Each structure stands twice: as structure tokens, then as C-alpha cells.
Amino acid sequence: MNDTARSEYSGTAVVTGAAGFIGSALVRRLIAQGATRVVSVDALSYAGDVARLAAVADDPRHRFIELDVRDQGALTELFAAERPATIYHLAAETHVDRSIDGPEAFLQANTVGTLRLLEAARSYYSAASDSERAGFRFVDVSTDEVYGSLGSTGAFTEASPFDPRSPYSASKAAADHMAAAYFHTFGLPVMITHASNNYGPFQFPEKLIPLALTRALAGATVPLYGDGGNVRDWLHVDDHADALIRVAQRGAPGEVYLVGGGNERSNRELLDTLLSALNDLTPGDIDHRDLITLVSDRPGHDFRYAVDSGKIERELGWRPSVPFEKGIKATVAWYLANRQWTDSISDGRYRLERLGQGR
Ligand code: DAU
């Protein structure tokens, strides 16, 4: 392990996509762990929600600014004023089904957005003092989906070739190539992470876990794509946030780190566990698993993702700490206790309908 860890908490951290599911978990964690200053940046598109930042909103160490990362001029001004030691880049369009319905928005937000952010970071970095430059890190947060789809065995590693298969993963892969190019060409201290499927509080209800919970609580069917045999590796969002902080503190510029939960489940198994937990936590004898309904498959549906997290475990000392069954139970309990949050979305912004049939 690298003993010369930076103190991530002593400089200013800028987090893009900070009002999103993973970005907000990272901001809450940074503040809870004693960060001196965190600047949350978010465009507040349909999936962004400042309610996720309520826990830190009144903290004097936290500032929120509404800003689209494609606005390079505004970013340049922000960096000149805030002088970040770390930029965590999480701003993205992330839902595969929406990328099937409209690829262009993904190229814009993910690829063009990342390019503009990198460019603003480069101009800040190149004019910074020697000590600012020595301490600066850019963490580009990406997905395991850039590596494509696995058969029933094996796992992605940092050496796996990119093979994106959805407009979403293609837009992220393009952004990741750009981030790597800024390291190699301009010397920007970029590190890239690729994580598996996240779960936990405040996930937007278009994704499998919150969609299933929100629909089941409304007594609606729970759609399971294809035959339910597709496999995902589930990572608690707080473990992901810890991994990103660890990368910023101890990672080596130019390196790539894969982050997985080590919890591979077929979608059928996942829904069984999730809806059984819902049965346990709700009164009455309804079996919510009866609501599971097979529906037509997602076009180009990747069969399986699995991540070998050996590098970040060995080199940076990170390990997932949330046991899967416990994390799922806590997540179900959170959605039960926070129904007004999902209601505020399903009443208007997203009505829990099927997306991504490519029509
Ligand atoms: O692997 C990391 C990726 O995980 C992230 O980069 C993405 O942003 C994130 O959305 C997630 O992608 P998935 O496509 O795996 O997530 P989603 O929740 O959409 O679907 C999980 C699995 O469940 C997938 O195999 C499709 C299936 N599914 C999904 C929905 C929404 C269903 O069976 N029924 C559904 O209604």
C-alpha cells in the first residue's frame, strides 16, 4: 500500500453530479468524515434532487451550486475561486433504458460534459501553484458496463478491453478514453474508477431495486426483463463512496481501479431477496414476490457483469463492508420510511412506466 496518502479532507473537494444518488452519498460521507470544504455541483436534471443533500445543506463547510458541466466558462470561474484539491466527477446520465430511448442526451451529458470538465480542470491545473499541482487529483467515476457483457464465468479486470454495448456505456467509455488522454497528453492527475451496480437510499426509482419497491408498495406488478437470468454484482453506495475517497487519498495518477461488491445475483434472485425483505418489514401476509411479472427483454441486454476488485483491495486497502442481506434490508427499511420522497417523483417526474423498448 502507498504510505504517502494525501489528506483528502484538508483541501476543497468539488463533486459533480452531487445531487444524484451516488454523488450525494459521497458528499454526505465527506462531510461526515470531517472534510474541510465540499462544493456540490449539479445541473438538477430530472434525476438530480437537492433533497438528497438536506443532511449537509446547513453545514458551513458545504456549498451547492447549480451548474451543468458542459458550461466550461462557469467551471473555469468556479475552479479559480474554489481552488479544488480534488474533483470527483460523477455528473452523468446513467439509465441504460433511457439511453435506448434517446442516445444523444447521453453523448452530450457524459462525453461532451466530461470533455468540458477536463478542459476546465486542465486550465486550472496548468496555472496552479506548485503545491496546488502536487496535491491535485481528478477522480473520473465510471461504470463496469464499459467492459461489455460476460458469459457465466470470469470477471472484469483493469486489463479487460472496452466493449460497450449500449448508448449509455458507449458514452461513458468515450468519456473514460478522454479522461485517460488528459493524463497521458497533458499530465492531468486523473484516476478512473469502474463500479458495479449500486444500491442504497435515494436511488432514482427508474432503477431495478427502487422501481421494484415503489411499484410493489403501490400493489403494481414488478417487471422482470427476459427470463430474469441476467446477473449483476451489487455494491452498497456507501462502500462505493468510501472507495472513491480511498482512490483520491491513495490512488496513483493514471491508474484505473475496479470497484465491486462481490454480490453476484441473477435479477430473479435479487427480486426474491428484496421482496422477501419487504414481506418481513410490512404488516399483513401479502407475498410481494407474487407481483413479479416477466416482460419482454431490454434490447441488447448485457447478460452478466462481475468485477475483480483485487487491485483496489491490495493496493489501496479498500474492501466492501456492507453485507448484502443487511444492506438490502436497510435499503427496504429506508424506502418504507421515505415514501414521500419516491412519491414526490412518481407523482410527476417519472411515473414508474416501462422505458427503453427502442420505439
Ligand atoms: O453496472 C453498473 C451500472 O448499473 C451503472 O453504470 C448504471 O448506471 C446502472 O443503471 C446499472 O445498470 P443496469 O442496467 O444493470 O441497472 P438497472 O437497474 O436498469 O437494471 C438492473 C438489471 O435489472 C438489468 O439486468 C435489467 C433488469 N431490469 C431492470 C429494470 C429497470 C429488470 O429486470 N426490470 C426492470 O424494470
Short mmCIF file of C-alpha atoms and ligand atoms in Angstrom, two decimals:
data_model
loop_
_atom_site.label_atom_id
_atom_site.label_comp_id
_atom_site.label_asym_id
_atom_site.label_seq_id
_atom_site.Cartn_x
_atom_site.Cartn_y
_atom_site.Cartn_z
CA MET A 1 0.00 0.00 0.00
CA ASN A 2 1.14 3.54 -0.74
CA ASP A 3 2.08 5.17 2.58
CA THR A 4 2.08 8.69 1.23
CA ALA A 5 -1.67 9.18 1.38
CA ARG A 6 -2.91 12.71 0.71
CA SER A 7 -5.18 14.10 3.33
CA GLU A 8 -8.30 14.23 1.25
CA TYR A 9 -10.15 16.07 3.96
CA SER A 10 -7.92 19.13 4.21
CA GLY A 11 -8.44 20.65 0.76
CA THR A 12 -11.58 21.63 -1.13
CA ALA A 13 -13.38 18.80 -2.91
CA VAL A 14 -15.62 19.57 -5.87
CA VAL A 15 -18.19 16.85 -6.57
CA THR A 16 -20.08 16.92 -9.88
CA GLY A 17 -23.42 15.15 -10.02
CA ALA A 18 -23.64 15.90 -6.30
CA ALA A 19 -27.44 15.90 -6.19
CA GLY A 20 -27.51 12.43 -7.75
CA PHE A 21 -27.75 9.08 -5.97
CA ILE A 22 -24.03 8.27 -5.75
CA GLY A 23 -22.73 11.86 -5.75
CA SER A 24 -24.90 12.82 -2.78
CA ALA A 25 -23.81 9.72 -0.84
CA LEU A 26 -20.21 10.80 -1.44
CA VAL A 27 -20.88 14.38 -0.30
CA ARG A 28 -22.67 13.22 2.87
CA ARG A 29 -19.78 10.89 3.62
CA LEU A 30 -17.07 13.50 3.01
CA ILE A 31 -18.80 15.97 5.32
CA ALA A 32 -19.45 13.30 7.97
CA GLN A 33 -15.80 12.27 7.86
CA GLY A 34 -14.53 15.80 8.52
CA ALA A 35 -13.81 17.29 5.09
CA THR A 36 -12.84 20.95 5.36
CA ARG A 37 -14.88 22.07 2.34
CA VAL A 38 -17.11 20.35 -0.22
CA VAL A 39 -18.55 22.14 -3.25
CA SER A 40 -21.51 20.28 -4.72
CA VAL A 41 -22.16 20.88 -8.40
CA ASP A 42 -25.26 19.61 -10.17
CA ALA A 43 -27.32 20.58 -13.23
CA LEU A 44 -30.51 19.41 -11.48
CA SER A 45 -31.83 17.48 -14.46
CA TYR A 46 -34.73 15.05 -13.94
CA ALA A 47 -32.70 12.71 -11.71
CA GLY A 48 -30.96 15.36 -9.60
CA ASP A 49 -32.60 16.30 -6.31
CA VAL A 50 -31.30 18.62 -3.61
CA ALA A 51 -33.37 16.68 -1.06
CA ARG A 52 -30.51 14.17 -1.13
CA LEU A 53 -28.23 16.90 0.24
CA ALA A 54 -30.57 18.03 3.02
CA ALA A 55 -28.32 16.47 5.67
CA VAL A 56 -25.44 18.78 4.72
CA ALA A 57 -27.33 21.82 3.43
CA ASP A 58 -26.77 23.91 6.56
CA ASP A 59 -23.21 22.83 7.15
CA PRO A 60 -20.84 25.81 6.73
CA ARG A 61 -18.29 23.52 5.06
CA HIS A 62 -20.74 22.77 2.23
CA ARG A 63 -21.74 24.85 -0.79
CA PHE A 64 -24.20 23.87 -3.52
CA ILE A 65 -24.05 25.37 -6.98
CA GLU A 66 -26.42 24.62 -9.86
CA LEU A 67 -24.24 24.18 -12.90
CA ASP A 68 -24.11 21.96 -16.00
CA VAL A 69 -20.61 20.54 -16.53
CA ARG A 70 -20.92 21.46 -20.20
CA ASP A 71 -20.69 25.10 -19.08
CA GLN A 72 -16.92 25.33 -19.28
CA GLY A 73 -16.82 29.06 -18.56
CA ALA A 74 -18.73 28.64 -15.31
CA LEU A 75 -16.49 25.73 -14.31
CA THR A 76 -13.37 27.76 -15.02
CA GLU A 77 -14.66 30.56 -12.77
CA LEU A 78 -15.63 28.07 -10.08
CA PHE A 79 -12.19 26.42 -10.02
CA ALA A 80 -10.41 29.80 -9.96
CA ALA A 81 -12.48 30.81 -6.92
CA GLU A 82 -12.58 27.49 -5.04
CA ARG A 83 -9.11 26.12 -5.92
CA PRO A 84 -10.09 22.44 -5.54
CA ALA A 85 -7.60 19.83 -4.35
CA THR A 86 -9.88 17.07 -5.64
CA ILE A 87 -12.51 16.87 -8.34
CA TYR A 88 -14.80 13.88 -8.13
CA HIS A 89 -16.66 13.62 -11.44
CA LEU A 90 -19.98 11.83 -11.11
CA ALA A 91 -22.29 14.00 -13.25
CA ALA A 92 -23.86 11.67 -15.81
CA GLU A 93 -26.95 10.36 -17.47
CA THR A 94 -26.94 6.79 -16.12
CA HIS A 95 -30.05 4.85 -17.03
CA VAL A 96 -29.48 2.28 -19.80
CA ASP A 97 -33.17 2.17 -20.75
CA ARG A 98 -33.29 5.95 -21.27
CA SER A 99 -30.16 5.71 -23.44
CA ILE A 100 -32.06 3.31 -25.70
CA ASP A 101 -34.91 5.83 -26.00
CA GLY A 102 -32.58 8.80 -26.61
CA PRO A 103 -28.82 8.28 -27.14
CA GLU A 104 -27.99 11.93 -27.93
CA ALA A 105 -28.60 13.18 -24.39
CA PHE A 106 -26.04 10.63 -23.15
CA LEU A 107 -23.35 11.71 -25.58
CA GLN A 108 -23.98 15.32 -24.58
CA ALA A 109 -24.05 14.88 -20.80
CA ASN A 110 -21.47 12.13 -20.42
CA THR A 111 -18.96 12.60 -23.22
CA VAL A 112 -19.15 16.31 -24.03
CA GLY A 113 -19.73 17.09 -20.35
CA THR A 114 -16.60 15.17 -19.30
CA LEU A 115 -14.52 16.80 -22.03
CA ARG A 116 -15.53 20.31 -20.93
CA LEU A 117 -14.86 19.49 -17.28
CA LEU A 118 -11.44 18.04 -18.13
CA GLU A 119 -10.62 21.13 -20.13
CA ALA A 120 -11.62 23.46 -17.26
CA ALA A 121 -9.60 21.29 -14.86
CA ARG A 122 -6.59 21.41 -17.18
CA SER A 123 -6.61 25.19 -17.39
CA TYR A 124 -6.93 25.46 -13.59
CA TYR A 125 -4.18 22.87 -13.02
CA SER A 126 -1.74 24.36 -15.51
CA ALA A 127 -1.92 27.80 -13.84
CA ALA A 128 -1.94 26.49 -10.24
CA SER A 129 0.95 26.88 -7.79
CA ASP A 130 3.46 24.04 -7.41
CA SER A 131 1.95 22.91 -4.11
CA GLU A 132 -1.59 23.01 -5.53
CA ARG A 133 -0.45 20.98 -8.54
CA ALA A 134 1.30 18.43 -6.32
CA GLY A 135 -1.86 17.84 -4.31
CA PHE A 136 -4.41 17.90 -7.13
CA ARG A 137 -6.41 14.78 -8.14
CA PHE A 138 -9.22 14.21 -10.63
CA VAL A 139 -11.34 11.11 -9.98
CA ASP A 140 -13.35 10.09 -13.05
CA VAL A 141 -16.21 7.88 -11.87
CA SER A 142 -17.32 5.33 -14.42
CA THR A 143 -19.07 2.01 -14.75
CA ASP A 144 -18.20 -1.66 -15.25
CA GLU A 145 -20.55 -1.59 -18.26
CA VAL A 146 -17.79 -0.16 -20.48
CA TYR A 147 -16.28 -3.67 -20.49
CA GLY A 148 -19.33 -5.20 -22.14
CA SER A 149 -21.07 -8.41 -21.17
CA LEU A 150 -19.64 -11.59 -19.60
CA GLY A 151 -20.69 -15.22 -20.04
CA SER A 152 -21.44 -17.28 -16.96
CA THR A 153 -17.83 -17.28 -15.68
CA GLY A 154 -14.94 -14.83 -15.26
CA ALA A 155 -14.75 -11.23 -14.10
CA PHE A 156 -13.66 -7.88 -15.49
CA THR A 157 -10.21 -6.62 -14.50
CA GLU A 158 -8.41 -3.34 -15.15
CA ALA A 159 -6.85 -5.07 -18.19
CA SER A 160 -10.17 -6.01 -19.80
CA PRO A 161 -10.74 -4.35 -23.18
CA PHE A 162 -13.56 -1.83 -23.53
CA ASP A 163 -16.57 -3.30 -25.34
CA PRO A 164 -19.53 -1.01 -24.61
CA ARG A 165 -22.84 -2.23 -25.97
CA SER A 166 -25.47 0.35 -25.00
CA PRO A 167 -25.56 4.06 -25.89
CA TYR A 168 -25.07 4.70 -22.15
CA SER A 169 -21.94 2.59 -21.81
CA ALA A 170 -20.60 3.85 -25.16
CA SER A 171 -20.91 7.45 -23.94
CA LYS A 172 -19.14 6.57 -20.67
CA ALA A 173 -16.38 4.66 -22.50
CA ALA A 174 -15.76 7.67 -24.75
CA ALA A 175 -15.56 9.91 -21.67
CA ASP A 176 -13.13 7.49 -19.98
CA HIS A 177 -10.87 7.46 -23.03
CA MET A 178 -10.87 11.25 -22.93
CA ALA A 179 -10.00 11.25 -19.22
CA ALA A 180 -7.09 8.86 -19.86
CA ALA A 181 -5.96 11.05 -22.75
CA TYR A 182 -5.82 14.08 -20.44
CA PHE A 183 -3.48 12.15 -18.14
CA HIS A 184 -1.18 10.94 -20.91
CA THR A 185 -1.21 14.07 -23.05
CA PHE A 186 -1.47 16.88 -20.52
CA GLY A 187 -0.28 15.26 -17.29
CA LEU A 188 -3.58 15.93 -15.50
CA PRO A 189 -3.54 13.62 -12.43
CA VAL A 190 -6.59 11.58 -13.42
CA MET A 191 -7.67 8.29 -11.87
CA ILE A 192 -10.57 6.31 -13.30
CA THR A 193 -12.90 4.02 -11.35
CA HIS A 194 -15.36 1.47 -12.72
CA ALA A 195 -18.00 0.29 -10.28
CA SER A 196 -20.68 -2.37 -10.40
CA ASN A 197 -24.41 -1.88 -9.72
CA ASN A 198 -25.02 0.39 -6.72
CA TYR A 199 -27.94 0.21 -4.31
CA GLY A 200 -28.99 2.10 -1.20
CA PRO A 201 -31.05 5.13 -0.09
CA PHE A 202 -32.16 7.84 -2.53
CA GLN A 203 -31.74 5.84 -5.76
CA PHE A 204 -34.00 7.19 -8.50
CA PRO A 205 -36.95 4.81 -8.97
CA GLU A 206 -36.21 4.04 -12.64
CA LYS A 207 -33.54 1.55 -11.49
CA LEU A 208 -34.42 -2.07 -10.67
CA ILE A 209 -34.33 -2.01 -6.84
CA PRO A 210 -36.23 1.23 -6.14
CA LEU A 211 -38.58 0.57 -9.06
CA ALA A 212 -39.47 -2.86 -7.69
CA LEU A 213 -40.00 -1.48 -4.17
CA THR A 214 -42.03 1.53 -5.26
CA ARG A 215 -44.24 -0.49 -7.59
CA ALA A 216 -44.72 -3.31 -5.07
CA LEU A 217 -45.75 -0.84 -2.38
CA ALA A 218 -48.33 0.54 -4.82
CA GLY A 219 -49.61 -3.00 -5.45
CA ALA A 220 -48.38 -2.87 -9.09
CA THR A 221 -46.54 -5.62 -10.97
CA VAL A 222 -42.75 -5.81 -10.70
CA PRO A 223 -41.35 -6.16 -14.24
CA LEU A 224 -38.55 -8.68 -14.71
CA TYR A 225 -36.84 -8.45 -18.10
CA GLY A 226 -36.40 -11.55 -20.27
CA ASP A 227 -36.16 -14.73 -18.21
CA GLY A 228 -34.75 -13.00 -15.12
CA GLY A 229 -31.43 -14.81 -15.53
CA ASN A 230 -29.23 -11.75 -16.17
CA VAL A 231 -26.63 -11.29 -13.46
CA ARG A 232 -25.43 -8.13 -11.73
CA ASP A 233 -22.89 -7.55 -8.91
CA TRP A 234 -24.40 -5.36 -6.16
CA LEU A 235 -22.38 -2.75 -4.27
CA HIS A 236 -23.75 -0.62 -1.44
CA VAL A 237 -23.50 3.07 -2.35
CA ASP A 238 -21.65 3.91 0.91
CA ASP A 239 -19.00 1.32 0.09
CA HIS A 240 -18.67 2.92 -3.34
CA ALA A 241 -18.30 6.38 -1.76
CA ASP A 242 -15.56 5.02 0.53
CA ALA A 243 -13.76 3.54 -2.48
CA LEU A 244 -13.78 6.91 -4.26
CA ILE A 245 -12.36 8.66 -1.20
CA ARG A 246 -9.70 5.97 -0.94
CA VAL A 247 -8.75 6.44 -4.59
CA ALA A 248 -8.46 10.21 -4.10
CA GLN A 249 -6.30 9.69 -0.99
CA ARG A 250 -4.06 6.86 -2.05
CA GLY A 251 -4.54 6.17 -5.76
CA ALA A 252 -1.81 6.75 -8.29
CA PRO A 253 -2.44 9.24 -11.13
CA GLY A 254 -3.03 7.47 -14.43
CA GLU A 255 -4.31 4.31 -12.74
CA VAL A 256 -7.65 2.57 -13.15
CA TYR A 257 -9.48 0.88 -10.25
CA LEU A 258 -12.41 -1.54 -10.43
CA VAL A 259 -14.87 -1.49 -7.54
CA GLY A 260 -17.31 -4.36 -6.99
CA GLY A 261 -19.50 -5.54 -4.15
CA GLY A 262 -18.76 -9.25 -4.57
CA ASN A 263 -22.51 -9.93 -4.52
CA GLU A 264 -23.44 -11.53 -7.80
CA ARG A 265 -27.14 -12.30 -8.12
CA SER A 266 -29.46 -13.06 -11.02
CA ASN A 267 -32.22 -10.49 -11.29
CA ARG A 268 -34.68 -13.18 -10.21
CA GLU A 269 -32.65 -13.94 -7.06
CA LEU A 270 -32.25 -10.23 -6.33
CA LEU A 271 -36.00 -9.62 -6.53
CA ASP A 272 -36.71 -12.67 -4.35
CA THR A 273 -34.37 -11.35 -1.65
CA LEU A 274 -35.65 -7.80 -1.96
CA LEU A 275 -39.36 -8.62 -1.91
CA SER A 276 -38.92 -11.17 0.89
CA ALA A 277 -37.32 -8.38 2.94
CA LEU A 278 -40.31 -6.21 2.07
CA ASN A 279 -42.65 -9.00 3.24
CA ASP A 280 -40.76 -9.17 6.55
CA LEU A 281 -40.94 -5.42 7.12
CA THR A 282 -44.59 -4.84 6.24
CA PRO A 283 -47.64 -5.99 8.18
CA GLY A 284 -50.12 -8.49 6.72
CA ASP A 285 -49.49 -11.65 4.77
CA ILE A 286 -49.16 -10.34 1.23
CA ASP A 287 -46.33 -12.07 -0.61
CA HIS A 288 -44.89 -9.26 -2.73
CA ARG A 289 -42.95 -11.83 -4.77
CA ASP A 290 -46.27 -12.72 -6.45
CA LEU A 291 -46.09 -9.32 -8.17
CA ILE A 292 -43.00 -10.35 -10.21
CA THR A 293 -44.01 -10.47 -13.88
CA LEU A 294 -41.81 -11.50 -16.79
CA VAL A 295 -41.81 -8.85 -19.53
CA SER A 296 -40.05 -8.55 -22.90
CA ASP A 297 -36.29 -8.17 -22.67
CA ARG A 298 -34.26 -4.94 -22.86
CA PRO A 299 -32.76 -4.58 -26.37
CA GLY A 300 -29.06 -5.56 -26.26
CA HIS A 301 -29.42 -6.61 -22.61
CA ASP A 302 -25.93 -7.38 -21.22
CA PHE A 303 -26.06 -10.87 -19.71
CA ARG A 304 -23.64 -10.59 -16.81
CA TYR A 305 -21.27 -8.16 -15.09
CA ALA A 306 -18.74 -9.24 -12.46
CA VAL A 307 -15.85 -7.23 -11.12
CA ASP A 308 -12.50 -8.34 -9.75
CA SER A 309 -11.74 -5.70 -7.08
CA GLY A 310 -8.36 -7.25 -6.22
CA LYS A 311 -6.32 -4.21 -7.27
CA ILE A 312 -8.09 -1.61 -5.10
CA GLU A 313 -8.12 -4.11 -2.21
CA ARG A 314 -4.41 -4.92 -2.46
CA GLU A 315 -3.05 -1.51 -3.40
CA LEU A 316 -5.37 0.89 -1.58
CA GLY A 317 -6.70 -1.26 1.27
CA TRP A 318 -10.38 -0.79 0.35
CA ARG A 319 -12.91 -3.54 0.96
CA PRO A 320 -16.73 -3.52 0.81
CA SER A 321 -18.10 -3.51 4.34
CA VAL A 322 -21.87 -3.78 3.95
CA PRO A 323 -23.08 -7.41 3.90
CA PHE A 324 -25.58 -7.86 1.07
CA GLU A 325 -28.61 -9.17 3.02
CA LYS A 326 -28.13 -6.50 5.68
CA GLY A 327 -27.72 -3.76 3.07
CA ILE A 328 -30.85 -4.88 1.26
CA LYS A 329 -32.89 -4.97 4.49
CA ALA A 330 -31.69 -1.48 5.44
CA THR A 331 -32.50 -0.22 1.93
CA VAL A 332 -36.03 -1.63 2.08
CA ALA A 333 -36.49 -0.04 5.51
CA TRP A 334 -35.27 3.29 4.13
CA TYR A 335 -37.76 3.22 1.24
CA LEU A 336 -40.55 2.32 3.65
CA ALA A 337 -39.65 5.25 5.89
CA ASN A 338 -39.19 7.69 3.00
CA ARG A 339 -42.19 7.05 0.79
CA GLN A 340 -42.82 10.79 0.47
CA TRP A 341 -39.53 11.04 -1.42
CA THR A 342 -40.45 8.41 -4.04
CA ASP A 343 -43.99 9.81 -4.16
CA SER A 344 -42.59 13.25 -4.99
CA ILE A 345 -41.01 11.64 -8.08
CA SER A 346 -43.73 9.19 -9.15
CA ASP A 347 -46.36 11.93 -8.90
CA GLY A 348 -44.80 13.76 -11.83
CA ARG A 349 -41.20 13.45 -12.96
CA TYR A 350 -41.30 9.69 -13.56
CA ARG A 351 -44.46 7.64 -13.24
CA LEU A 352 -42.79 4.21 -12.92
CA GLU A 353 -43.57 3.29 -16.53
CA ARG A 354 -41.53 0.93 -18.72
CA LEU A 355 -38.67 2.64 -20.55
CA GLY A 356 -36.18 1.56 -23.19
CA GLN A 357 -38.00 -0.52 -25.71
CA GLY A 358 -36.36 1.39 -28.53
CA ARG A 359 -39.55 2.67 -30.05
O1 DAU B 1 -23.11 -1.92 -13.72
C1 DAU B 1 -23.17 -0.57 -13.33
C2 DAU B 1 -24.42 0.03 -13.92
O2 DAU B 1 -25.52 -0.50 -13.21
C3 DAU B 1 -24.44 1.55 -13.85
O3 DAU B 1 -23.40 2.06 -14.64
C4 DAU B 1 -25.77 2.08 -14.37
O4 DAU B 1 -25.82 3.48 -14.27
C5 DAU B 1 -26.88 1.47 -13.57
O5 DAU B 1 -28.13 1.90 -14.07
C6 DAU B 1 -26.79 -0.05 -13.60
O6 DAU B 1 -27.15 -0.54 -14.90
P1 DAU B 1 -28.20 -1.73 -15.08
O7 DAU B 1 -28.75 -1.65 -16.45
O8 DAU B 1 -27.61 -3.02 -14.64
O9 DAU B 1 -29.30 -1.26 -13.97
P2 DAU B 1 -30.89 -1.36 -13.95
O10 DAU B 1 -31.31 -1.07 -12.56
O11 DAU B 1 -31.52 -0.59 -15.03
O12 DAU B 1 -31.15 -2.89 -14.23
C7 DAU B 1 -30.60 -3.91 -13.41
C8 DAU B 1 -30.95 -5.23 -14.05
O13 DAU B 1 -32.36 -5.43 -13.89
C9 DAU B 1 -30.69 -5.31 -15.54
O14 DAU B 1 -30.29 -6.63 -15.86
C10 DAU B 1 -32.04 -5.00 -16.17
C11 DAU B 1 -33.02 -5.57 -15.17
N1 DAU B 1 -34.29 -4.86 -15.03
C12 DAU B 1 -34.29 -3.50 -14.93
C13 DAU B 1 -35.47 -2.80 -14.77
C14 DAU B 1 -35.48 -1.29 -14.68
C15 DAU B 1 -35.48 -5.58 -14.93
O15 DAU B 1 -35.47 -6.84 -14.99
N2 DAU B 1 -36.65 -4.90 -14.76
C16 DAU B 1 -36.70 -3.53 -14.69
O16 DAU B 1 -37.82 -2.97 -14.58
#
